[in-house]
Amino acid sequence: MKGFRFRKIRTRLLTIVMAGALLGMGSLTLIYLSTSIALLETKRNHQVETQLAILATNISAAVIFEDEQSAHELLSSLQVDGDFLAISVTKTDADFQAVELFQAARKYTWENIPEAFSGESFSIPVILDGEAIGELTAYVSDASLVAQVTSTVEQAVLVFMVISAVIYLLSLRLQKAITGPVQALNQVSRKVTEEGDYSLRAPVMSHDEVGELAADFNRMLDQIEQRDLMLEKTVQQRTAELEKLADEFRHRAFHDALTGLPNRALLAERIGSVVAHAKRVNLPFGLFLIDLDNFKNINDTLGHDVGDELLKTIAERLLATMRDEDIICRLGGDEFLIVAEELKHTTSADRIAYKLLRALSEPIVVNNKRLDVTMSIGGALYPEHGTDLTSLKRAADIAMYAAKEAGKNQYKLFHGEMEKTTQHRLMVQNDLRDAVKAGDIRLYYQPQIDAVSGTVYGCEVLVRWRHKKHGLLAPDVFIPYAEESGLIQLVDYYVLDQACQQARMWIDQGKPLVVSINLSGLHFRDKNILEKLRTALETHQLPPEYLGIELTEAVLIADAEVAMAVVSDIKAMGLKISLDDFGVGYSSLNYLRTLPFDVVKLDKSFIHGILTNPQDQRLTEGIMKLAQGLNLRVVAEGVESQEQMDYLVGIHCRLMQGYFFLPPRTCEDFEYWRAHWQPAAVTRDKIMPFPGRR
């Protein structure tokens, strides 16, 4: 059948064996039966023919003499043989016939016997002296033959069934011998599959192919078990590595890669427990925001490698200064944050901050370079200045900017007034860019006077911001924040363009005047300003000698090498260069000797005390003599009285500017003042000839 399947090997094997055996036995049985039936039939026929041949010899005399009685007696002799139904003898060429009917055939006629019984007829001639004188005919029943055949078939079937049973039993033993190892192998493989136990082994029950299969299966299990053990060991090893890697990733995720300190993420995770602890013990904690002063200059001048080493050293000092339970984080760049718990009072925060300042006051040596590093610290207290990380950090950030604005290298604790400064800073940073585009940055001009000749030889441009909401803002109100945000560059570019335009207009009007502008130190960290200067001069066709550049000493200190190169390039363009606020910063006489300055501007702080303070007098006179020796002009800033002017002229300082002459004014007011300026010149015999450039 198409859909029939033997699912088990033993069933298939038994079926194959039995089918083969039955087919063979059946074939043999059929051959045996056919042979036996043929033999029985041949034997019966031979017996009948023999009996008829004997009878034919004996009955020949009765036939020749037509002795019917003798013929009947001889014919009836065959009655003892139950197979004969009827027999007759006839004489050739004579009307002689003797018929003898036996048993069941007696109620029939000779002619009806073939129809009434199943059998065969036999005929042989009756011979006398070699001549056929008659014919002997007999009807023989098949009943005896059929009985013998039936008995033979029954015996054959019985033998077939017995032999089949024997074969079946032998086949069972055979299939068990063959399939037993296979079943055992199957059970072991199934158990291995279900339980995953590779230590199980299949029994080797023979040395044939099945036994080899079991042995191979066991060897396979050996290899799998070994690989499983190795895999388990490898998995354990990889798991340990992954756990270690996960720990490393977690450490990296929550710690700064450079310093190893906790980062923002870990701070955000731990601050909740710090707040909870503060509530529980009812003691405030302090949050300190630390920013290194002028770190960018160190990075730019000495390289990032030095900067990185410096940050690592700073981190080490912070760790050595603070307690183990304090949180020390690096927020990024040169910003650090410290959380100190259980502060008794505000002075505790002050002590911690000043302790940190002292820890960094010692010079740091990196790559054989001594670095004097300072930092500005802003502090905030929980819960006075904030109740979460965001508010506390914002307060500390405001305080830190206040520390920077106060001169850096100091600590400030947050208070409410600082908020106004922060809002102002944000206002400047948000509105200044639009103010430059809208032209709300106004140029104010202050004359520079030759007090001896009384001539106006130049002017300095100072800026004011006409804010739409806050009115006119002085430079000190917004310039520091513009420097901080980098927007000062946009302001300077705008002032440069407007100043060149105005200087050109004065030349066209026949009133040429040197116009000096102040440039932020940010311009002296690269050479982009050089292109801006060239563009402005070319755009307005202004001769370079009518444009002056004023810069402070701080510009040179920040990045001396680049700044000095930019100053030299500016001078090579033909512009006038002034060193502003000389004497109040980190003055270096080497700058005066090596850089091409045209003018030194004496800071107004010296002028304020020049009439009363002997030290200011001596310093001012010393600077004048130094400038004269270096063939530099000196401009005294902040002159506010006739007495100050007279004193300065007396020590050979003839170039001045200040409120005594004119406060910074708009262009219209400056032009009006210039048109009406009629100074009384100081007598020439009181001073030495003005030192000019050789």
XYZ file of C-alpha atoms in Angstrom:
694
model
C 0.000 0.000 0.000
C 1.207 3.420 -0.901
C 0.656 4.931 2.535
C 1.955 1.971 4.508
C 5.254 2.449 6.312
C 7.222 0.259 8.700
C 8.472 2.715 11.274
C 10.814 0.359 13.167
C 13.794 -1.507 11.864
C 12.847 -4.702 13.744
C 9.408 -4.690 12.109
C 10.915 -4.131 8.708
C 13.582 -6.757 9.298
C 11.031 -9.314 10.553
C 8.747 -8.522 7.664
C 11.541 -8.947 5.146
C 12.708 -12.242 6.667
C 9.186 -13.642 6.962
C 8.228 -12.471 3.518
C 11.327 -14.127 2.045
C 10.802 -17.292 4.036
C 7.101 -17.532 3.236
C 7.764 -16.840 -0.408
C 10.400 -19.562 -0.509
C 8.349 -22.016 1.518
C 5.280 -21.295 -0.533
C 7.183 -21.868 -3.733
C 8.624 -25.109 -2.423
C 5.229 -26.215 -1.177
C 3.616 -25.545 -4.522
C 6.381 -27.427 -6.301
C 6.027 -30.292 -3.851
C 2.255 -30.416 -4.245
C 2.376 -30.293 -8.016
C 4.998 -33.000 -8.079
C 3.137 -35.155 -5.543
C -0.176 -34.848 -7.404
C 1.511 -35.740 -10.651
C 3.152 -38.764 -9.042
C -0.117 -39.882 -7.469
C -1.898 -39.525 -10.756
C 0.870 -41.363 -12.605
C 0.863 -44.129 -9.999
C -2.899 -44.523 -10.203
C -2.811 -44.618 -13.985
C -0.022 -47.165 -13.961
C -1.893 -49.417 -11.535
C -5.063 -49.191 -13.633
C -3.215 -49.907 -16.852
C -1.391 -52.858 -15.258
C -4.606 -54.372 -13.967
C -6.280 -53.840 -17.340
C -3.309 -55.426 -19.142
C -3.531 -58.531 -16.949
C -7.262 -58.669 -17.407
C -6.896 -58.263 -21.179
C -4.605 -61.282 -21.310
C -6.930 -63.390 -19.171
C -10.112 -62.379 -20.961
C -8.874 -63.006 -24.495
C -10.234 -66.597 -24.596
C -13.645 -65.455 -23.432
C -13.652 -62.812 -26.151
C -12.522 -65.072 -28.919
C -15.234 -67.617 -28.024
C -17.711 -64.895 -27.129
C -18.216 -66.487 -23.727
C -20.192 -63.761 -21.992
C -20.364 -65.516 -18.594
C -16.626 -66.045 -18.426
C -16.166 -62.436 -19.521
C -18.416 -61.191 -16.676
C -16.600 -63.284 -14.098
C -13.230 -61.935 -15.223
C -14.513 -58.349 -15.392
C -16.015 -58.532 -11.891
C -12.598 -59.463 -10.514
C -11.734 -55.749 -10.586
C -14.519 -54.965 -8.187
C -12.112 -55.271 -5.267
C -10.414 -52.105 -6.463
C -12.695 -49.322 -5.256
C -11.563 -46.946 -7.952
C -13.220 -48.863 -10.830
C -16.760 -47.711 -11.591
C -17.475 -49.862 -14.687
C -15.648 -51.994 -17.209
C -16.606 -53.502 -20.570
C -15.025 -55.717 -23.179
C -15.935 -55.808 -26.869
C -14.882 -58.023 -29.759
C -13.606 -56.601 -32.911
C -15.806 -57.132 -35.894
C -18.477 -58.802 -33.783
C -21.459 -57.788 -31.840
C -20.080 -58.998 -28.590
C -19.876 -56.839 -25.464
C -19.709 -57.690 -21.797
C -20.295 -54.860 -19.281
C -19.790 -54.969 -15.546
C -20.979 -52.039 -13.311
C -19.619 -51.700 -9.755
C -21.165 -50.319 -6.570
C -22.618 -46.776 -7.045
C -22.509 -47.064 -10.822
C -24.965 -49.951 -10.956
C -27.938 -47.661 -11.043
C -26.612 -46.037 -14.177
C -26.128 -47.272 -17.681
C -22.803 -47.617 -19.344
C -23.511 -44.578 -21.413
C -24.450 -42.295 -18.399
C -21.448 -43.063 -16.244
C -19.104 -40.311 -17.690
C -21.785 -37.755 -16.923
C -22.562 -38.992 -13.448
C -19.049 -39.424 -12.045
C -15.769 -37.571 -12.054
C -13.093 -39.812 -13.358
C -11.152 -41.049 -16.305
C -11.617 -43.763 -18.903
C -8.891 -46.219 -19.861
C -8.878 -48.367 -22.957
C -6.417 -51.103 -23.986
C -6.664 -53.687 -26.798
C -7.217 -57.394 -26.127
C -4.462 -59.229 -28.050
C -4.267 -62.858 -28.938
C -1.323 -64.224 -30.806
C -0.222 -60.749 -31.603
C -3.560 -59.717 -33.051
C -6.075 -57.348 -31.502
C -9.285 -59.243 -31.146
C -11.132 -56.754 -28.964
C -10.918 -53.771 -26.647
C -11.102 -53.512 -22.885
C -12.573 -50.173 -21.562
C -12.832 -49.076 -17.910
C -14.150 -46.032 -16.067
C -12.013 -45.181 -13.010
C -13.212 -42.789 -10.237
C -11.004 -39.841 -9.120
C -12.216 -40.041 -5.517
C -9.263 -42.012 -4.266
C -6.861 -39.775 -6.137
C -8.578 -36.669 -4.796
C -8.401 -38.061 -1.286
C -4.713 -38.718 -1.641
C -4.132 -35.258 -3.101
C -6.162 -33.664 -0.291
C -4.177 -35.569 2.301
C -0.967 -34.547 0.636
C -2.058 -30.874 0.566
C -3.074 -31.022 4.205
C 0.251 -32.506 5.131
C 2.066 -29.862 3.066
C 0.088 -27.023 4.653
C 0.773 -28.412 8.106
C 4.448 -28.717 7.357
C 4.386 -25.183 5.869
C 2.790 -23.768 8.974
C 5.159 -25.600 11.310
C 8.168 -24.510 9.340
C 6.791 -20.939 9.132
C 6.383 -20.855 12.908
C 9.909 -22.117 13.336
C 11.170 -19.519 10.869
C 9.187 -16.811 12.703
C 10.772 -17.761 16.008
C 14.192 -17.879 14.440
C 13.521 -14.502 12.795
C 12.586 -13.008 16.149
C 15.872 -14.135 17.600
C 17.654 -12.920 14.487
C 16.035 -9.458 14.536
C 16.765 -9.160 18.250
C 20.361 -10.068 17.591
C 20.517 -7.469 14.830
C 18.231 -4.726 16.123
C 19.067 -5.094 19.821
C 22.331 -3.132 19.483
C 20.555 -0.639 17.225
C 17.779 -0.192 19.801
C 20.344 0.216 22.565
C 22.147 2.816 20.418
C 18.854 4.537 19.717
C 17.937 4.656 23.414
C 21.301 6.119 24.349
C 21.146 8.720 21.573
C 17.606 9.691 22.581
C 18.617 10.012 26.223
C 21.615 12.109 25.237
C 19.300 14.333 23.190
C 16.725 14.682 25.967
C 19.098 15.081 28.908
C 22.158 16.541 27.219
C 24.323 14.100 29.156
C 27.339 13.406 26.976
C 28.848 11.063 29.567
C 26.458 8.256 28.509
C 27.809 5.452 26.320
C 26.139 2.910 24.057
C 26.906 -0.798 24.789
C 28.966 -2.517 22.078
C 27.043 -5.809 21.713
C 28.653 -7.176 18.566
C 31.696 -6.932 16.395
C 29.868 -6.338 13.147
C 28.944 -3.074 11.451
C 26.396 -2.263 14.199
C 29.056 -2.796 16.825
C 31.419 -0.561 14.885
C 28.614 1.999 14.661
C 28.131 1.878 18.434
C 31.873 2.208 18.968
C 31.997 5.154 16.550
C 28.994 6.681 18.332
C 30.802 6.368 21.650
C 33.922 7.945 20.178
C 31.747 10.766 18.853
C 30.293 11.214 22.342
C 33.843 11.275 23.715
C 34.730 14.114 21.357
C 31.467 15.947 22.050
C 31.997 15.565 25.781
C 35.529 16.887 25.465
C 34.369 19.758 23.293
C 31.492 20.367 25.670
C 33.892 20.528 28.572
C 36.177 22.789 26.582
C 33.194 24.874 25.508
C 31.954 25.085 29.076
C 35.406 26.111 30.179
C 35.602 28.603 27.328
C 32.128 29.923 28.175
C 33.144 30.318 31.806
C 36.300 32.064 30.693
C 34.412 34.264 28.219
C 31.765 34.965 30.839
C 34.452 36.072 33.239
C 36.007 38.169 30.485
C 32.621 39.661 29.605
C 31.935 40.408 33.258
C 35.338 42.025 33.500
C 34.680 43.882 30.249
C 31.269 44.943 31.542
C 32.939 46.231 34.689
C 35.448 48.065 32.532
C 32.661 49.507 30.370
C 30.787 50.552 33.474
C 33.954 52.102 34.849
C 34.507 53.888 31.543
C 30.892 54.967 31.417
C 31.108 56.448 34.900
C 34.738 57.595 35.010
C 36.896 60.015 33.091
C 39.262 58.214 30.741
C 42.165 60.612 31.312
C 42.183 61.104 35.084
C 40.184 58.104 36.283
C 37.924 60.392 38.289
C 34.134 59.934 38.337
C 32.357 61.750 35.508
C 29.004 63.478 35.104
C 27.113 60.186 34.817
C 28.433 58.811 38.109
C 27.875 62.184 39.785
C 24.249 62.169 38.628
C 23.864 58.626 39.969
C 25.382 59.337 43.386
C 23.991 62.788 44.087
C 20.652 61.295 45.142
C 22.261 59.365 47.988
C 24.223 62.470 48.986
C 20.997 64.483 49.213
C 19.293 61.691 51.178
C 22.236 61.529 53.601
C 22.169 65.304 54.084
C 18.471 65.131 54.953
C 19.037 62.241 57.335
C 21.872 63.847 59.296
C 20.428 67.357 58.865
C 23.762 68.764 57.717
C 24.427 70.632 54.477
C 26.941 69.600 51.856
C 29.023 71.782 49.587
C 29.417 71.608 45.824
C 32.569 73.214 44.432
C 33.103 73.895 40.740
C 36.766 74.284 39.778
C 38.048 75.747 36.522
C 41.743 76.131 35.709
C 42.774 79.647 34.766
C 44.201 80.094 31.254
C 44.311 76.336 30.608
C 43.592 76.859 26.923
C 46.779 78.891 26.592
C 48.772 75.987 28.043
C 47.144 73.584 25.603
C 47.707 75.888 22.641
C 51.298 76.791 23.442
C 52.703 73.603 24.974
C 50.495 71.019 23.316
C 47.701 68.722 24.392
C 50.090 66.123 25.806
C 51.340 68.627 28.365
C 47.747 69.682 29.026
C 46.724 66.082 29.649
C 49.602 65.466 32.048
C 48.716 68.677 33.844
C 45.100 67.553 34.267
C 46.223 64.207 35.674
C 48.488 65.953 38.167
C 45.643 68.282 39.165
C 43.409 65.245 39.723
C 46.057 63.626 41.921
C 46.358 66.755 44.031
C 42.615 67.031 44.403
C 42.424 63.411 45.569
C 45.253 63.969 48.027
C 43.574 67.095 49.398
C 40.019 65.843 49.876
C 38.622 63.108 52.112
C 37.945 59.596 50.802
C 34.182 60.032 51.217
C 34.120 63.230 49.145
C 33.125 62.998 45.479
C 35.696 64.378 43.038
C 34.620 64.506 39.388
C 36.025 65.742 36.131
C 33.229 67.280 34.125
C 35.301 67.732 30.988
C 38.073 69.970 29.706
C 39.635 71.746 32.679
C 36.490 71.662 34.813
C 36.356 69.670 38.053
C 33.566 69.297 40.579
C 33.798 68.319 44.245
C 31.009 67.346 46.633
C 31.959 67.579 50.317
C 29.412 66.223 52.795
C 28.517 67.104 56.395
C 29.635 70.731 56.496
C 29.040 72.255 59.915
C 28.723 75.816 58.624
C 29.693 78.163 55.799
C 33.240 78.567 57.062
C 33.777 74.841 56.528
C 33.171 75.371 52.821
C 35.581 78.337 52.852
C 38.292 76.237 54.504
C 37.901 73.487 51.916
C 38.098 75.966 49.030
C 41.198 77.722 50.354
C 42.780 74.373 51.057
C 42.247 73.495 47.388
C 43.746 76.818 46.289
C 46.820 76.155 48.398
C 47.127 72.621 47.011
C 47.490 74.023 43.513
C 49.640 76.986 44.439
C 52.758 74.840 44.217
C 54.284 74.796 40.707
C 53.733 71.692 38.581
C 56.527 70.259 36.447
C 55.475 68.504 33.236
C 58.081 67.295 30.735
C 60.733 69.380 32.494
C 58.553 72.483 32.159
C 57.486 74.382 35.242
C 53.864 75.416 35.137
C 52.391 77.943 37.557
C 48.740 76.977 37.536
C 45.912 78.789 39.257
C 42.243 77.994 39.467
C 38.967 79.720 40.113
C 36.512 78.020 42.465
C 32.801 78.603 42.796
C 30.892 77.121 45.715
C 27.251 76.372 46.503
C 25.610 74.863 49.592
C 22.736 72.397 49.907
C 19.946 73.242 50.585
C 20.588 77.007 50.776
C 21.541 77.456 47.132
C 19.740 74.484 45.578
C 18.120 71.162 46.304
C 19.280 69.168 43.298
C 22.365 68.782 41.155
C 21.164 71.130 38.429
C 20.416 74.065 40.701
C 23.522 73.559 42.834
C 25.818 73.289 39.819
C 24.271 76.382 38.284
C 24.865 78.346 41.500
C 28.464 77.090 41.730
C 28.995 77.920 38.054
C 27.802 81.501 38.648
C 30.104 81.792 41.655
C 33.021 80.418 39.669
C 32.538 83.035 36.939
C 32.408 85.663 39.667
C 35.784 84.414 40.890
C 37.227 84.716 37.388
C 35.823 88.201 36.955
C 37.307 89.190 40.302
C 40.799 88.401 39.030
C 40.975 84.585 38.991
C 42.941 82.362 41.409
C 40.304 82.755 44.123
C 37.142 81.324 45.601
C 33.646 82.729 45.635
C 30.608 81.341 47.438
C 27.344 81.893 45.637
C 25.001 84.666 46.747
C 21.927 86.203 45.178
C 23.638 89.268 43.691
C 25.664 87.015 41.441
C 22.457 86.048 39.664
C 22.215 89.534 38.205
C 25.703 89.224 36.757
C 24.784 85.909 35.195
C 21.649 87.315 33.666
C 23.676 90.194 32.313
C 26.206 87.794 30.829
C 23.427 85.850 29.138
C 21.934 89.094 27.846
C 25.258 90.079 26.322
C 25.863 86.691 24.760
C 22.324 86.471 23.402
C 21.954 90.032 22.088
C 25.435 91.110 21.029
C 25.545 89.266 17.713
C 22.277 90.854 16.622
C 23.511 94.213 17.876
C 26.553 94.054 15.584
C 24.362 93.185 12.596
C 21.924 95.972 13.440
C 24.677 98.587 13.872
C 23.884 99.111 17.551
C 27.606 99.090 18.380
C 28.577 102.755 18.293
C 32.089 104.138 17.814
C 33.180 106.865 20.220
C 36.332 108.884 19.638
C 38.769 110.350 22.180
C 41.478 112.714 20.924
C 45.177 112.193 21.477
C 46.882 115.594 21.978
C 50.379 116.883 21.523
C 50.332 119.122 24.596
C 53.327 121.107 23.383
C 52.056 122.029 19.930
C 48.422 121.754 20.900
C 47.649 119.667 17.809
C 45.319 116.704 17.641
C 47.574 114.075 16.131
C 45.271 111.077 16.534
C 42.324 109.558 18.274
C 41.413 106.288 19.981
C 38.209 104.497 19.104
C 36.182 103.291 22.072
C 32.885 101.423 21.732
C 29.490 101.789 23.299
C 26.467 99.529 22.893
C 23.145 101.234 22.453
C 20.956 98.430 23.764
C 17.296 98.585 22.844
C 16.216 97.776 26.390
C 19.060 98.807 28.679
C 20.174 101.965 26.905
C 23.789 102.970 26.327
C 26.225 100.403 27.757
C 29.865 101.195 28.517
C 32.619 98.817 27.320
C 33.331 97.379 30.760
C 29.692 96.263 30.960
C 29.800 93.976 27.924
C 33.375 93.647 26.591
C 34.486 91.062 29.238
C 31.528 88.830 28.379
C 32.137 89.325 24.685
C 35.732 88.196 25.255
C 34.496 85.203 27.203
C 32.080 84.067 24.492
C 34.326 84.896 21.534
C 31.846 87.449 20.185
C 34.507 90.130 20.672
C 35.921 89.134 17.299
C 32.700 90.147 15.556
C 32.729 93.435 17.471
C 36.358 94.100 16.514
C 35.727 93.335 12.838
C 32.830 95.761 12.859
C 34.867 98.475 14.625
C 37.768 97.944 12.193
C 35.541 98.458 9.191
C 33.804 101.521 10.627
C 37.085 103.085 11.814
C 38.733 102.654 8.399
C 35.687 104.147 6.742
C 35.787 107.198 9.035
C 39.563 107.674 8.656
C 39.120 107.642 4.888
C 36.362 110.251 5.106
C 38.607 112.562 7.179
C 41.360 112.189 4.562
C 38.880 113.050 1.829
C 37.801 116.098 3.863
C 41.386 117.270 4.168
C 41.476 116.483 7.894
C 43.613 113.347 8.074
C 43.950 111.753 11.490
C 45.464 108.537 12.799
C 42.627 106.361 14.132
C 43.640 103.739 16.717
C 41.504 100.729 17.562
C 41.835 98.115 20.308
C 42.086 94.477 19.290
C 41.235 91.564 21.561
C 43.907 89.069 22.442
C 41.854 86.387 20.677
C 43.048 87.806 17.338
C 46.657 87.124 18.211
C 46.302 83.348 18.527
C 46.331 82.937 14.751
C 46.858 85.081 11.688
C 43.257 85.508 10.565
C 43.275 89.138 11.720
C 45.935 89.948 9.102
C 43.549 89.171 6.279
C 40.809 91.218 7.953
C 43.164 94.203 8.223
C 44.223 93.958 4.591
C 40.614 93.668 3.461
C 39.547 96.726 5.484
C 42.435 98.870 4.181
C 41.803 97.821 0.582
C 38.036 98.235 0.825
C 38.292 101.807 2.074
C 41.574 102.627 0.273
C 43.078 103.764 3.539
C 46.840 104.280 3.755
C 48.116 102.030 6.571
C 49.849 104.881 8.407
C 46.433 106.271 9.323
C 45.391 103.133 11.215
C 46.766 102.344 14.629
C 46.463 99.092 16.584
C 46.442 99.066 20.371
C 47.067 95.865 22.294
C 47.837 94.971 25.891
C 50.722 93.015 27.366
C 48.325 90.195 28.245
C 47.990 89.494 24.517
C 51.690 88.716 24.317
C 51.820 86.634 27.475
C 48.932 84.342 26.416
C 50.704 82.908 23.381
C 53.939 84.822 23.002
C 55.345 83.115 19.917
C 52.227 83.411 17.732
C 51.332 86.859 19.102
C 54.801 88.254 18.404
C 54.641 86.912 14.842
C 51.250 88.557 14.274
C 52.487 91.883 15.723
C 55.489 91.804 13.411
C 53.269 91.116 10.394
C 50.958 94.001 11.350
C 53.924 96.317 11.586
C 55.152 95.093 8.203
C 51.823 96.234 6.760
C 52.695 99.801 7.805
C 50.259 100.192 10.705
C 51.047 102.040 13.940
C 51.258 99.757 16.972
C 50.748 100.877 20.564
C 51.389 98.886 23.752
C 48.366 99.763 25.900
C 48.144 99.881 29.731
C 51.889 99.603 30.057
C 53.161 99.120 33.589
C 50.190 97.399 35.207
C 50.424 93.883 33.823
C 53.192 91.323 33.559
C 55.449 93.895 31.921
C 58.382 92.487 30.076
C 61.076 94.845 28.895
C 62.015 92.195 26.391
C 58.814 92.956 24.445
C 59.820 96.607 24.166
C 63.231 95.565 22.916
C 62.199 92.930 20.379
C 58.785 94.027 19.086
C 58.224 96.931 16.698
C 56.065 99.138 18.892
C 55.632 102.775 17.943
C 53.944 103.983 21.114
C 53.840 103.018 24.776
C 50.646 104.075 26.522
C 51.181 104.860 30.165
C 48.312 103.476 32.225
C 45.998 106.012 33.843
C 46.593 104.502 37.280
C 50.002 106.209 37.317
C 48.501 109.534 36.256
C 45.893 109.573 39.030
C 48.543 109.707 41.745
C 51.268 111.531 39.865
C 50.822 114.803 41.770
C 50.724 113.293 45.244
C 52.377 109.877 45.214
C 56.178 109.952 44.990
C 56.286 106.318 43.937
C 53.977 106.992 40.997
C 56.148 109.958 40.095
C 59.334 107.918 40.115
C 57.752 105.084 38.120
C 56.349 107.501 35.553
C 59.668 109.297 35.182
C 61.453 105.933 34.880
C 59.110 104.786 32.129
C 59.654 108.087 30.285
C 63.425 107.712 30.416
C 63.155 104.056 29.329
C 60.933 104.990 26.375
C 63.248 107.819 25.365
C 66.165 105.400 25.481
C 64.308 102.982 23.215
C 63.154 105.823 20.930
C 59.480 105.171 21.681
C 56.693 107.687 21.991
C 54.746 107.763 25.257
C 51.076 108.599 25.508
C 49.771 109.356 28.996
C 46.221 108.081 29.469
C 43.665 109.437 31.897
C 44.797 113.093 32.054
C 42.023 114.920 33.882
C 43.551 118.262 34.983
C 45.799 121.104 33.926
C 48.181 120.237 36.767
C 48.598 116.680 35.531
C 49.247 117.931 32.016
C 51.787 120.448 33.202
C 53.604 117.843 35.266
C 53.744 115.437 32.341
C 55.025 118.078 29.989
C 57.640 118.881 32.593
C 59.009 115.334 32.471
C 59.002 115.381 28.676
C 55.698 113.555 28.119
C 53.941 115.641 25.511
C 51.410 113.109 24.083
C 48.270 112.751 26.163
C 44.606 111.796 26.180
C 41.954 112.038 28.830
C 38.835 113.711 30.047
C 40.733 116.983 30.521
C 40.764 117.319 26.745
C 37.603 115.416 25.800
C 35.770 112.347 27.040
C 34.940 109.749 24.385
C 32.342 111.237 22.057
C 30.339 110.266 19.029
C 31.808 111.077 15.649
C 29.600 114.146 15.279
C 30.545 115.506 18.713
C 34.216 114.695 18.119
C 34.241 116.520 14.798
C 32.518 119.518 16.384
C 35.081 119.586 19.218
C 37.962 119.234 16.757
C 36.665 122.101 14.649
C 36.600 124.386 17.685
C 39.729 123.133 19.450
C 42.099 126.032 20.269
C 44.515 124.846 22.980
C 47.079 126.938 24.704
C 50.384 125.281 23.842
C 52.950 124.669 26.564
C 56.151 126.679 26.168
C 58.689 124.717 24.153
C 61.691 125.715 26.262
C 60.370 123.646 29.151
C 60.906 120.285 27.432
C 63.458 118.400 25.451
C 62.920 117.905 21.726
C 60.246 115.198 21.109
C 61.949 111.884 20.510
C 60.878 110.425 17.193
C 61.730 107.269 15.330
C 65.207 107.122 13.869
